[in-house]
Amino acid sequence: ANEAFGDLRSNEQFANIEHEQARYTGGQLKMKYGFESAEDTHIALMFETENWKSDDLMALCVLNMIMGGGGSFSAGGPGKGMYTRLYREVLGSYHWINHISCSHQIYDDSGIFALYGCAQSEQASELCSVMVREAINMLVRPPTEKEIKRAKQALASNICFEFEHRHIVFEDIARQVNVYGTHKSPEMWRDDIMKVDKDDVLRVAKKLLQTNPTLLAMGNDVSRVPQHEEIKTVIKEAIA
Protein backbone atom coordinates (compact mmCIF):
# COMPACT_ATOMS: atom_id res chain seq x y z
CA ALA A 1 0.00 0.00 0.00
CA ASN A 2 2.82 2.39 0.84
CA GLU A 3 4.52 1.63 -2.47
CA ALA A 4 1.33 2.34 -4.42
CA PHE A 5 -0.16 5.23 -2.44
CA GLY A 6 2.55 6.41 -0.04
CA ASP A 7 3.36 9.57 -1.98
CA LEU A 8 -0.22 10.86 -2.19
CA ARG A 9 0.14 13.18 0.78
CA SER A 10 3.21 14.83 -0.69
CA ASN A 11 1.58 15.21 -4.11
CA GLU A 12 0.66 18.86 -4.77
CA GLN A 13 -2.63 17.72 -6.27
CA PHE A 14 -3.76 16.44 -2.86
CA ALA A 15 -1.70 18.54 -0.46
CA ASN A 16 -4.15 21.45 -0.32
CA ILE A 17 -7.38 19.52 0.13
CA GLU A 18 -9.43 21.16 2.88
CA HIS A 19 -10.90 18.89 5.53
CA GLU A 20 -13.82 20.58 7.23
CA GLN A 21 -15.29 18.99 10.34
CA ALA A 22 -18.86 17.74 9.98
CA ARG A 23 -21.52 19.98 11.53
CA TYR A 24 -24.65 18.18 12.62
CA THR A 25 -27.69 20.47 12.66
CA GLY A 26 -30.86 18.36 13.01
CA GLY A 27 -34.24 19.44 11.64
CA GLN A 28 -36.88 17.79 9.52
CA LEU A 29 -37.67 16.66 5.99
CA LYS A 30 -41.08 15.41 4.91
CA MET A 31 -41.25 14.14 1.37
CA LYS A 32 -44.02 12.66 -0.73
CA TYR A 33 -42.68 9.46 -2.25
CA GLY A 34 -44.37 6.46 -3.81
CA PHE A 35 -43.02 3.29 -2.22
CA GLU A 36 -43.89 -0.16 -3.49
CA SER A 37 -46.48 -0.38 -0.73
CA ALA A 38 -48.31 2.85 -1.46
CA GLU A 39 -50.14 2.91 1.87
CA ASP A 40 -46.98 2.95 4.00
CA THR A 41 -45.24 5.90 5.61
CA HIS A 42 -41.58 5.52 6.56
CA ILE A 43 -40.22 7.54 9.48
CA ALA A 44 -36.67 7.97 10.78
CA LEU A 45 -35.81 9.70 14.06
CA MET A 46 -32.09 10.47 14.32
CA PHE A 47 -29.62 12.01 16.75
CA GLU A 48 -25.94 12.93 16.66
CA THR A 49 -23.73 10.49 18.54
CA GLU A 50 -20.20 9.13 18.98
CA ASN A 51 -17.43 9.11 16.35
CA TRP A 52 -14.82 6.44 15.63
CA LYS A 53 -12.38 7.82 18.18
CA SER A 54 -14.84 8.29 21.03
CA ASP A 55 -14.16 6.56 24.34
CA ASP A 56 -17.87 5.70 24.41
CA LEU A 57 -17.94 3.97 21.02
CA MET A 58 -18.48 0.49 22.46
CA ALA A 59 -21.15 1.79 24.85
CA LEU A 60 -23.00 3.17 21.81
CA CYS A 61 -22.77 -0.19 20.06
CA VAL A 62 -24.10 -1.97 23.15
CA LEU A 63 -27.03 0.47 23.31
CA ASN A 64 -27.76 -0.27 19.66
CA MET A 65 -27.84 -4.00 20.44
CA ILE A 66 -30.15 -3.46 23.42
CA MET A 67 -32.67 -1.64 21.24
CA GLY A 68 -32.43 -3.99 18.22
CA GLY A 69 -35.73 -4.42 16.35
CA GLY A 70 -36.69 -5.80 12.98
CA GLY A 71 -39.69 -6.65 10.81
CA SER A 72 -43.17 -7.72 11.86
CA PHE A 73 -42.47 -11.29 10.72
CA SER A 74 -39.60 -13.51 11.74
CA ALA A 75 -39.07 -17.25 11.69
CA GLY A 76 -37.32 -16.87 15.03
CA GLY A 77 -34.27 -18.78 16.09
CA PRO A 78 -30.95 -17.78 17.69
CA GLY A 79 -29.51 -14.42 16.76
CA LYS A 80 -32.72 -12.93 15.37
CA GLY A 81 -32.82 -10.21 18.04
CA MET A 82 -36.24 -11.21 19.33
CA TYR A 83 -35.27 -10.36 22.91
CA THR A 84 -34.34 -6.77 22.08
CA ARG A 85 -36.49 -3.91 23.35
CA LEU A 86 -37.99 -2.92 20.04
CA TYR A 87 -38.96 -6.50 19.29
CA ARG A 88 -40.50 -7.26 22.68
CA GLU A 89 -42.12 -3.93 23.46
CA VAL A 90 -43.08 -2.61 20.03
CA LEU A 91 -43.40 -5.36 17.43
CA GLY A 92 -44.86 -7.67 20.04
CA SER A 93 -47.45 -5.09 21.11
CA TYR A 94 -48.46 -3.12 18.00
CA HIS A 95 -49.62 -5.35 15.16
CA TRP A 96 -49.96 -2.40 12.81
CA ILE A 97 -46.22 -1.58 12.85
CA ASN A 98 -44.59 -3.29 9.88
CA HIS A 99 -41.02 -2.56 10.87
CA ILE A 100 -39.06 -0.78 13.59
CA SER A 101 -35.33 -0.99 14.14
CA CYS A 102 -32.33 0.81 15.54
CA SER A 103 -29.06 1.53 13.73
CA HIS A 104 -26.01 3.76 13.85
CA GLN A 105 -23.53 5.16 11.36
CA ILE A 106 -20.08 6.14 12.59
CA TYR A 107 -17.70 8.64 10.99
CA ASP A 108 -14.35 10.21 11.82
CA ASP A 109 -15.81 13.32 13.43
CA SER A 110 -19.43 12.47 14.22
CA GLY A 111 -22.06 9.76 14.13
CA ILE A 112 -25.78 9.15 13.64
CA PHE A 113 -28.02 7.06 15.88
CA ALA A 114 -31.38 6.30 14.27
CA LEU A 115 -34.75 4.72 14.98
CA TYR A 116 -36.55 3.73 11.78
CA GLY A 117 -40.17 2.64 11.55
CA CYS A 118 -42.78 1.85 8.93
CA ALA A 119 -46.59 1.64 9.16
CA GLN A 120 -49.64 2.58 7.15
CA SER A 121 -50.19 6.31 6.78
CA GLU A 122 -53.23 6.27 9.10
CA GLN A 123 -50.96 5.22 11.97
CA ALA A 124 -48.07 7.60 11.20
CA SER A 125 -48.74 9.80 14.23
CA GLU A 126 -48.98 6.81 16.58
CA LEU A 127 -45.82 5.29 15.07
CA CYS A 128 -43.89 8.49 15.68
CA SER A 129 -45.16 8.61 19.28
CA VAL A 130 -43.96 5.05 19.87
CA MET A 131 -40.54 5.84 18.40
CA VAL A 132 -40.16 8.95 20.58
CA ARG A 133 -41.23 6.98 23.65
CA GLU A 134 -38.68 4.25 22.99
CA ALA A 135 -35.95 6.85 22.43
CA ILE A 136 -36.75 8.49 25.77
CA ASN A 137 -36.88 5.11 27.51
CA MET A 138 -33.24 4.53 26.59
CA LEU A 139 -32.49 6.99 29.39
CA VAL A 140 -35.46 7.09 31.76
CA ARG A 141 -35.81 3.30 31.91
CA PRO A 142 -32.26 2.03 32.46
CA PRO A 143 -31.34 -1.34 30.94
CA THR A 144 -31.29 -4.32 33.26
CA GLU A 145 -28.14 -6.31 33.89
CA LYS A 146 -29.68 -9.10 31.83
CA GLU A 147 -30.24 -6.75 28.87
CA ILE A 148 -26.68 -5.44 29.05
CA LYS A 149 -25.15 -8.91 29.34
CA ARG A 150 -27.18 -10.24 26.40
CA ALA A 151 -26.34 -7.19 24.24
CA LYS A 152 -22.61 -7.42 24.99
CA GLN A 153 -22.50 -11.12 24.19
CA ALA A 154 -24.43 -10.59 20.94
CA LEU A 155 -22.16 -7.70 19.88
CA ALA A 156 -18.97 -9.62 20.62
CA SER A 157 -20.31 -12.68 18.79
CA ASN A 158 -21.23 -10.59 15.73
CA ILE A 159 -17.74 -9.12 15.53
CA CYS A 160 -16.09 -12.53 15.82
CA PHE A 161 -18.42 -13.95 13.19
CA GLU A 162 -17.65 -11.15 10.74
CA PHE A 163 -13.93 -11.81 11.10
CA GLU A 164 -14.41 -15.30 9.70
CA HIS A 165 -14.73 -13.74 6.23
CA ARG A 166 -11.39 -12.85 4.66
CA HIS A 167 -12.73 -9.98 2.55
CA ILE A 168 -14.18 -8.36 5.69
CA VAL A 169 -10.88 -8.82 7.54
CA PHE A 170 -9.07 -7.12 4.65
CA GLU A 171 -11.49 -4.19 4.65
CA ASP A 172 -11.35 -3.89 8.44
CA ILE A 173 -7.56 -3.80 8.51
CA ALA A 174 -7.56 -0.96 5.97
CA ARG A 175 -10.31 0.94 7.80
CA GLN A 176 -8.74 0.63 11.25
CA VAL A 177 -5.25 1.56 10.09
CA ASN A 178 -6.68 4.60 8.32
CA VAL A 179 -8.65 5.72 11.41
CA TYR A 180 -6.45 4.59 14.32
CA GLY A 181 -3.07 3.96 12.74
CA THR A 182 -3.16 0.40 14.07
CA HIS A 183 -5.35 -2.71 14.03
CA LYS A 184 -7.29 -4.31 16.90
CA SER A 185 -8.15 -8.00 16.85
CA PRO A 186 -11.65 -9.35 17.66
CA GLU A 187 -10.33 -10.39 21.08
CA MET A 188 -9.29 -6.79 21.81
CA TRP A 189 -12.70 -5.47 20.76
CA ARG A 190 -14.35 -8.10 22.93
CA ASP A 191 -12.35 -6.93 25.95
CA ASP A 192 -13.53 -3.35 25.34
CA ILE A 193 -17.14 -4.49 24.96
CA MET A 194 -17.11 -6.46 28.21
CA LYS A 195 -15.97 -3.35 30.13
CA VAL A 196 -19.19 -1.50 29.25
CA ASP A 197 -21.63 -1.10 32.14
CA LYS A 198 -25.05 0.46 32.73
CA ASP A 199 -23.63 3.90 33.52
CA ASP A 200 -21.75 3.95 30.20
CA VAL A 201 -24.92 3.11 28.26
CA LEU A 202 -26.97 5.75 30.10
CA ARG A 203 -24.29 8.39 29.52
CA VAL A 204 -24.34 7.74 25.77
CA ALA A 205 -28.16 7.74 25.69
CA LYS A 206 -28.39 11.06 27.55
CA LYS A 207 -25.76 12.69 25.37
CA LEU A 208 -27.46 11.77 22.08
CA LEU A 209 -30.96 12.69 23.34
CA GLN A 210 -29.66 16.17 24.18
CA THR A 211 -28.80 16.83 20.53
CA ASN A 212 -31.28 18.39 18.13
CA PRO A 213 -33.27 15.48 16.64
CA THR A 214 -33.62 14.92 12.91
CA LEU A 215 -37.03 13.83 11.61
CA LEU A 216 -37.38 12.25 8.17
CA ALA A 217 -40.75 11.10 6.84
CA MET A 218 -41.47 9.69 3.37
CA GLY A 219 -44.60 8.27 1.75
CA ASN A 220 -47.66 9.18 -0.28
CA ASP A 221 -49.19 10.84 2.79
CA VAL A 222 -46.98 12.38 5.49
CA SER A 223 -49.60 14.81 6.78
CA ARG A 224 -50.12 12.83 10.00
CA VAL A 225 -46.45 12.90 11.00
CA PRO A 226 -45.87 15.34 13.92
CA GLN A 227 -43.66 18.39 13.49
CA HIS A 228 -40.01 18.43 14.49
CA GLU A 229 -40.52 21.06 17.21
CA GLU A 230 -43.22 18.94 18.88
CA ILE A 231 -40.88 15.97 19.07
CA LYS A 232 -37.99 18.11 20.27
CA THR A 233 -40.12 19.56 23.07
CA VAL A 234 -41.40 16.16 24.23
CA ILE A 235 -37.87 14.74 24.43
CA LYS A 236 -36.46 17.81 26.16
CA GLU A 237 -39.16 17.78 28.85
CA ALA A 238 -38.83 14.03 29.41
CA ILE A 239 -35.07 14.04 30.03
CA ALA A 240 -34.90 17.33 31.96
mmCIF file of C-alpha atoms in Angstrom:
data_model
loop_
_atom_site.group_PDB
_atom_site.id
_atom_site.type_symbol
_atom_site.label_atom_id
_atom_site.label_comp_id
_atom_site.label_asym_id
_atom_site.label_seq_id
_atom_site.Cartn_x
_atom_site.Cartn_y
_atom_site.Cartn_z
ATOM 1 C CA ALA A 1 0.000 0.000 0.000
ATOM 2 C CA ASN A 2 2.818 2.388 0.841
ATOM 3 C CA GLU A 3 4.516 1.632 -2.470
ATOM 4 C CA ALA A 4 1.328 2.343 -4.420
ATOM 5 C CA PHE A 5 -0.155 5.230 -2.436
ATOM 6 C CA GLY A 6 2.546 6.413 -0.038
ATOM 7 C CA ASP A 7 3.361 9.575 -1.981
ATOM 8 C CA LEU A 8 -0.218 10.861 -2.191
ATOM 9 C CA ARG A 9 0.135 13.182 0.779
ATOM 10 C CA SER A 10 3.211 14.834 -0.694
ATOM 11 C CA ASN A 11 1.582 15.207 -4.105
ATOM 12 C CA GLU A 12 0.660 18.860 -4.771
ATOM 13 C CA GLN A 13 -2.634 17.722 -6.265
ATOM 14 C CA PHE A 14 -3.757 16.436 -2.861
ATOM 15 C CA ALA A 15 -1.698 18.541 -0.460
ATOM 16 C CA ASN A 16 -4.148 21.454 -0.323
ATOM 17 C CA ILE A 17 -7.377 19.518 0.133
ATOM 18 C CA GLU A 18 -9.427 21.162 2.885
ATOM 19 C CA HIS A 19 -10.897 18.887 5.533
ATOM 20 C CA GLU A 20 -13.816 20.579 7.227
ATOM 21 C CA GLN A 21 -15.291 18.988 10.338
ATOM 22 C CA ALA A 22 -18.857 17.745 9.976
ATOM 23 C CA ARG A 23 -21.515 19.978 11.534
ATOM 24 C CA TYR A 24 -24.647 18.176 12.616
ATOM 25 C CA THR A 25 -27.692 20.470 12.664
ATOM 26 C CA GLY A 26 -30.858 18.364 13.006
ATOM 27 C CA GLY A 27 -34.237 19.437 11.639
ATOM 28 C CA GLN A 28 -36.884 17.788 9.516
ATOM 29 C CA LEU A 29 -37.666 16.662 5.992
ATOM 30 C CA LYS A 30 -41.078 15.409 4.906
ATOM 31 C CA MET A 31 -41.253 14.137 1.373
ATOM 32 C CA LYS A 32 -44.018 12.658 -0.731
ATOM 33 C CA TYR A 33 -42.676 9.462 -2.246
ATOM 34 C CA GLY A 34 -44.368 6.458 -3.807
ATOM 35 C CA PHE A 35 -43.021 3.293 -2.219
ATOM 36 C CA GLU A 36 -43.886 -0.158 -3.491
ATOM 37 C CA SER A 37 -46.479 -0.385 -0.735
ATOM 38 C CA ALA A 38 -48.309 2.850 -1.463
ATOM 39 C CA GLU A 39 -50.144 2.912 1.870
ATOM 40 C CA ASP A 40 -46.984 2.952 4.003
ATOM 41 C CA THR A 41 -45.239 5.896 5.615
ATOM 42 C CA HIS A 42 -41.580 5.519 6.559
ATOM 43 C CA ILE A 43 -40.218 7.538 9.483
ATOM 44 C CA ALA A 44 -36.671 7.973 10.784
ATOM 45 C CA LEU A 45 -35.805 9.698 14.060
ATOM 46 C CA MET A 46 -32.088 10.470 14.316
ATOM 47 C CA PHE A 47 -29.619 12.007 16.747
ATOM 48 C CA GLU A 48 -25.941 12.926 16.659
ATOM 49 C CA THR A 49 -23.727 10.490 18.538
ATOM 50 C CA GLU A 50 -20.196 9.127 18.975
ATOM 51 C CA ASN A 51 -17.426 9.115 16.348
ATOM 52 C CA TRP A 52 -14.820 6.435 15.629
ATOM 53 C CA LYS A 53 -12.376 7.818 18.184
ATOM 54 C CA SER A 54 -14.838 8.294 21.029
ATOM 55 C CA ASP A 55 -14.157 6.565 24.342
ATOM 56 C CA ASP A 56 -17.870 5.696 24.408
ATOM 57 C CA LEU A 57 -17.939 3.968 21.018
ATOM 58 C CA MET A 58 -18.480 0.488 22.458
ATOM 59 C CA ALA A 59 -21.152 1.786 24.851
ATOM 60 C CA LEU A 60 -22.999 3.167 21.815
ATOM 61 C CA CYS A 61 -22.773 -0.195 20.058
ATOM 62 C CA VAL A 62 -24.103 -1.972 23.151
ATOM 63 C CA LEU A 63 -27.026 0.473 23.315
ATOM 64 C CA ASN A 64 -27.759 -0.274 19.664
ATOM 65 C CA MET A 65 -27.840 -4.003 20.441
ATOM 66 C CA ILE A 66 -30.147 -3.464 23.425
ATOM 67 C CA MET A 67 -32.669 -1.645 21.235
ATOM 68 C CA GLY A 68 -32.432 -3.987 18.224
ATOM 69 C CA GLY A 69 -35.725 -4.415 16.348
ATOM 70 C CA GLY A 70 -36.691 -5.795 12.981
ATOM 71 C CA GLY A 71 -39.686 -6.651 10.806
ATOM 72 C CA SER A 72 -43.169 -7.720 11.857
ATOM 73 C CA PHE A 73 -42.472 -11.291 10.716
ATOM 74 C CA SER A 74 -39.602 -13.509 11.740
ATOM 75 C CA ALA A 75 -39.073 -17.249 11.692
ATOM 76 C CA GLY A 76 -37.320 -16.873 15.032
ATOM 77 C CA GLY A 77 -34.271 -18.777 16.088
ATOM 78 C CA PRO A 78 -30.953 -17.782 17.687
ATOM 79 C CA GLY A 79 -29.511 -14.419 16.761
ATOM 80 C CA LYS A 80 -32.723 -12.930 15.369
ATOM 81 C CA GLY A 81 -32.819 -10.207 18.037
ATOM 82 C CA MET A 82 -36.241 -11.208 19.325
ATOM 83 C CA TYR A 83 -35.267 -10.359 22.911
ATOM 84 C CA THR A 84 -34.343 -6.769 22.075
ATOM 85 C CA ARG A 85 -36.489 -3.913 23.355
ATOM 86 C CA LEU A 86 -37.994 -2.916 20.037
ATOM 87 C CA TYR A 87 -38.960 -6.500 19.288
ATOM 88 C CA ARG A 88 -40.499 -7.256 22.683
ATOM 89 C CA GLU A 89 -42.121 -3.934 23.463
ATOM 90 C CA VAL A 90 -43.076 -2.611 20.034
ATOM 91 C CA LEU A 91 -43.402 -5.355 17.428
ATOM 92 C CA GLY A 92 -44.860 -7.673 20.042
ATOM 93 C CA SER A 93 -47.453 -5.091 21.112
ATOM 94 C CA TYR A 94 -48.464 -3.121 17.999
ATOM 95 C CA HIS A 95 -49.622 -5.349 15.157
ATOM 96 C CA TRP A 96 -49.963 -2.400 12.805
ATOM 97 C CA ILE A 97 -46.222 -1.584 12.855
ATOM 98 C CA ASN A 98 -44.593 -3.287 9.879
ATOM 99 C CA HIS A 99 -41.017 -2.555 10.868
ATOM 100 C CA ILE A 100 -39.058 -0.781 13.592
ATOM 101 C CA SER A 101 -35.330 -0.991 14.143
ATOM 102 C CA CYS A 102 -32.328 0.811 15.537
ATOM 103 C CA SER A 103 -29.062 1.532 13.728
ATOM 104 C CA HIS A 104 -26.007 3.763 13.848
ATOM 105 C CA GLN A 105 -23.535 5.161 11.358
ATOM 106 C CA ILE A 106 -20.083 6.145 12.590
ATOM 107 C CA TYR A 107 -17.702 8.643 10.989
ATOM 108 C CA ASP A 108 -14.346 10.212 11.820
ATOM 109 C CA ASP A 109 -15.807 13.317 13.427
ATOM 110 C CA SER A 110 -19.428 12.466 14.216
ATOM 111 C CA GLY A 111 -22.058 9.755 14.128
ATOM 112 C CA ILE A 112 -25.781 9.150 13.638
ATOM 113 C CA PHE A 113 -28.024 7.060 15.884
ATOM 114 C CA ALA A 114 -31.376 6.301 14.270
ATOM 115 C CA LEU A 115 -34.745 4.722 14.975
ATOM 116 C CA TYR A 116 -36.546 3.732 11.784
ATOM 117 C CA GLY A 117 -40.170 2.640 11.550
ATOM 118 C CA CYS A 118 -42.780 1.848 8.932
ATOM 119 C CA ALA A 119 -46.588 1.640 9.163
ATOM 120 C CA GLN A 120 -49.645 2.585 7.147
ATOM 121 C CA SER A 121 -50.192 6.309 6.782
ATOM 122 C CA GLU A 122 -53.228 6.274 9.101
ATOM 123 C CA GLN A 123 -50.956 5.217 11.975
ATOM 124 C CA ALA A 124 -48.070 7.600 11.199
ATOM 125 C CA SER A 125 -48.740 9.803 14.225
ATOM 126 C CA GLU A 126 -48.979 6.813 16.575
ATOM 127 C CA LEU A 127 -45.825 5.291 15.072
ATOM 128 C CA CYS A 128 -43.895 8.489 15.682
ATOM 129 C CA SER A 129 -45.155 8.612 19.281
ATOM 130 C CA VAL A 130 -43.964 5.050 19.869
ATOM 131 C CA MET A 131 -40.539 5.841 18.402
ATOM 132 C CA VAL A 132 -40.163 8.950 20.577
ATOM 133 C CA ARG A 133 -41.230 6.984 23.651
ATOM 134 C CA GLU A 134 -38.681 4.254 22.991
ATOM 135 C CA ALA A 135 -35.950 6.846 22.426
ATOM 136 C CA ILE A 136 -36.749 8.494 25.768
ATOM 137 C CA ASN A 137 -36.878 5.112 27.514
ATOM 138 C CA MET A 138 -33.241 4.530 26.594
ATOM 139 C CA LEU A 139 -32.492 6.989 29.391
ATOM 140 C CA VAL A 140 -35.463 7.086 31.762
ATOM 141 C CA ARG A 141 -35.809 3.300 31.913
ATOM 142 C CA PRO A 142 -32.256 2.032 32.459
ATOM 143 C CA PRO A 143 -31.336 -1.343 30.943
ATOM 144 C CA THR A 144 -31.295 -4.322 33.259
ATOM 145 C CA GLU A 145 -28.138 -6.306 33.895
ATOM 146 C CA LYS A 146 -29.683 -9.105 31.826
ATOM 147 C CA GLU A 147 -30.242 -6.753 28.867
ATOM 148 C CA ILE A 148 -26.685 -5.444 29.049
ATOM 149 C CA LYS A 149 -25.148 -8.908 29.343
ATOM 150 C CA ARG A 150 -27.184 -10.242 26.396
ATOM 151 C CA ALA A 151 -26.342 -7.194 24.242
ATOM 152 C CA LYS A 152 -22.613 -7.420 24.986
ATOM 153 C CA GLN A 153 -22.500 -11.123 24.193
ATOM 154 C CA ALA A 154 -24.427 -10.588 20.944
ATOM 155 C CA LEU A 155 -22.161 -7.703 19.881
ATOM 156 C CA ALA A 156 -18.965 -9.622 20.619
ATOM 157 C CA SER A 157 -20.308 -12.681 18.792
ATOM 158 C CA ASN A 158 -21.228 -10.594 15.734
ATOM 159 C CA ILE A 159 -17.735 -9.118 15.530
ATOM 160 C CA CYS A 160 -16.086 -12.532 15.821
ATOM 161 C CA PHE A 161 -18.416 -13.953 13.194
ATOM 162 C CA GLU A 162 -17.646 -11.149 10.745
ATOM 163 C CA PHE A 163 -13.927 -11.810 11.100
ATOM 164 C CA GLU A 164 -14.411 -15.302 9.695
ATOM 165 C CA HIS A 165 -14.731 -13.740 6.233
ATOM 166 C CA ARG A 166 -11.393 -12.854 4.665
ATOM 167 C CA HIS A 167 -12.727 -9.976 2.555
ATOM 168 C CA ILE A 168 -14.179 -8.359 5.691
ATOM 169 C CA VAL A 169 -10.879 -8.824 7.540
ATOM 170 C CA PHE A 170 -9.065 -7.121 4.650
ATOM 171 C CA GLU A 171 -11.493 -4.191 4.654
ATOM 172 C CA ASP A 172 -11.350 -3.890 8.438
ATOM 173 C CA ILE A 173 -7.557 -3.796 8.510
ATOM 174 C CA ALA A 174 -7.563 -0.957 5.970
ATOM 175 C CA ARG A 175 -10.312 0.937 7.797
ATOM 176 C CA GLN A 176 -8.738 0.633 11.246
ATOM 177 C CA VAL A 177 -5.253 1.562 10.091
ATOM 178 C CA ASN A 178 -6.684 4.597 8.317
ATOM 179 C CA VAL A 179 -8.646 5.719 11.410
ATOM 180 C CA TYR A 180 -6.451 4.593 14.318
ATOM 181 C CA GLY A 181 -3.071 3.965 12.741
ATOM 182 C CA THR A 182 -3.158 0.396 14.071
ATOM 183 C CA HIS A 183 -5.347 -2.713 14.027
ATOM 184 C CA LYS A 184 -7.291 -4.310 16.901
ATOM 185 C CA SER A 185 -8.148 -7.997 16.853
ATOM 186 C CA PRO A 186 -11.645 -9.349 17.656
ATOM 187 C CA GLU A 187 -10.332 -10.387 21.084
ATOM 188 C CA MET A 188 -9.291 -6.793 21.813
ATOM 189 C CA TRP A 189 -12.696 -5.470 20.756
ATOM 190 C CA ARG A 190 -14.354 -8.102 22.932
ATOM 191 C CA ASP A 191 -12.348 -6.932 25.950
ATOM 192 C CA ASP A 192 -13.529 -3.348 25.337
ATOM 193 C CA ILE A 193 -17.138 -4.492 24.962
ATOM 194 C CA MET A 194 -17.115 -6.460 28.210
ATOM 195 C CA LYS A 195 -15.970 -3.351 30.127
ATOM 196 C CA VAL A 196 -19.192 -1.498 29.250
ATOM 197 C CA ASP A 197 -21.634 -1.101 32.144
ATOM 198 C CA LYS A 198 -25.052 0.458 32.731
ATOM 199 C CA ASP A 199 -23.628 3.903 33.519
ATOM 200 C CA ASP A 200 -21.753 3.947 30.204
ATOM 201 C CA VAL A 201 -24.917 3.106 28.264
ATOM 202 C CA LEU A 202 -26.970 5.747 30.100
ATOM 203 C CA ARG A 203 -24.293 8.386 29.519
ATOM 204 C CA VAL A 204 -24.342 7.742 25.767
ATOM 205 C CA ALA A 205 -28.157 7.743 25.687
ATOM 206 C CA LYS A 206 -28.387 11.056 27.550
ATOM 207 C CA LYS A 207 -25.761 12.692 25.370
ATOM 208 C CA LEU A 208 -27.460 11.770 22.085
ATOM 209 C CA LEU A 209 -30.956 12.688 23.340
ATOM 210 C CA GLN A 210 -29.656 16.166 24.185
ATOM 211 C CA THR A 211 -28.801 16.825 20.528
ATOM 212 C CA ASN A 212 -31.278 18.390 18.134
ATOM 213 C CA PRO A 213 -33.266 15.482 16.639
ATOM 214 C CA THR A 214 -33.620 14.919 12.909
ATOM 215 C CA LEU A 215 -37.027 13.826 11.614
ATOM 216 C CA LEU A 216 -37.378 12.250 8.169
ATOM 217 C CA ALA A 217 -40.749 11.099 6.838
ATOM 218 C CA MET A 218 -41.470 9.691 3.373
ATOM 219 C CA GLY A 219 -44.597 8.265 1.754
ATOM 220 C CA ASN A 220 -47.656 9.177 -0.280
ATOM 221 C CA ASP A 221 -49.191 10.835 2.793
ATOM 222 C CA VAL A 222 -46.979 12.377 5.486
ATOM 223 C CA SER A 223 -49.600 14.809 6.782
ATOM 224 C CA ARG A 224 -50.117 12.832 10.003
ATOM 225 C CA VAL A 225 -46.448 12.903 11.004
ATOM 226 C CA PRO A 226 -45.869 15.343 13.915
ATOM 227 C CA GLN A 227 -43.661 18.386 13.495
ATOM 228 C CA HIS A 228 -40.009 18.434 14.492
ATOM 229 C CA GLU A 229 -40.517 21.060 17.213
ATOM 230 C CA GLU A 230 -43.219 18.944 18.878
ATOM 231 C CA ILE A 231 -40.885 15.965 19.073
ATOM 232 C CA LYS A 232 -37.990 18.108 20.266
ATOM 233 C CA THR A 233 -40.116 19.560 23.068
ATOM 234 C CA VAL A 234 -41.399 16.159 24.230
ATOM 235 C CA ILE A 235 -37.873 14.741 24.432
ATOM 236 C CA LYS A 236 -36.458 17.809 26.158
ATOM 237 C CA GLU A 237 -39.161 17.780 28.849
ATOM 238 C CA ALA A 238 -38.833 14.028 29.405
ATOM 239 C CA ILE A 239 -35.072 14.037 30.027
ATOM 240 C CA ALA A 240 -34.899 17.327 31.962
#
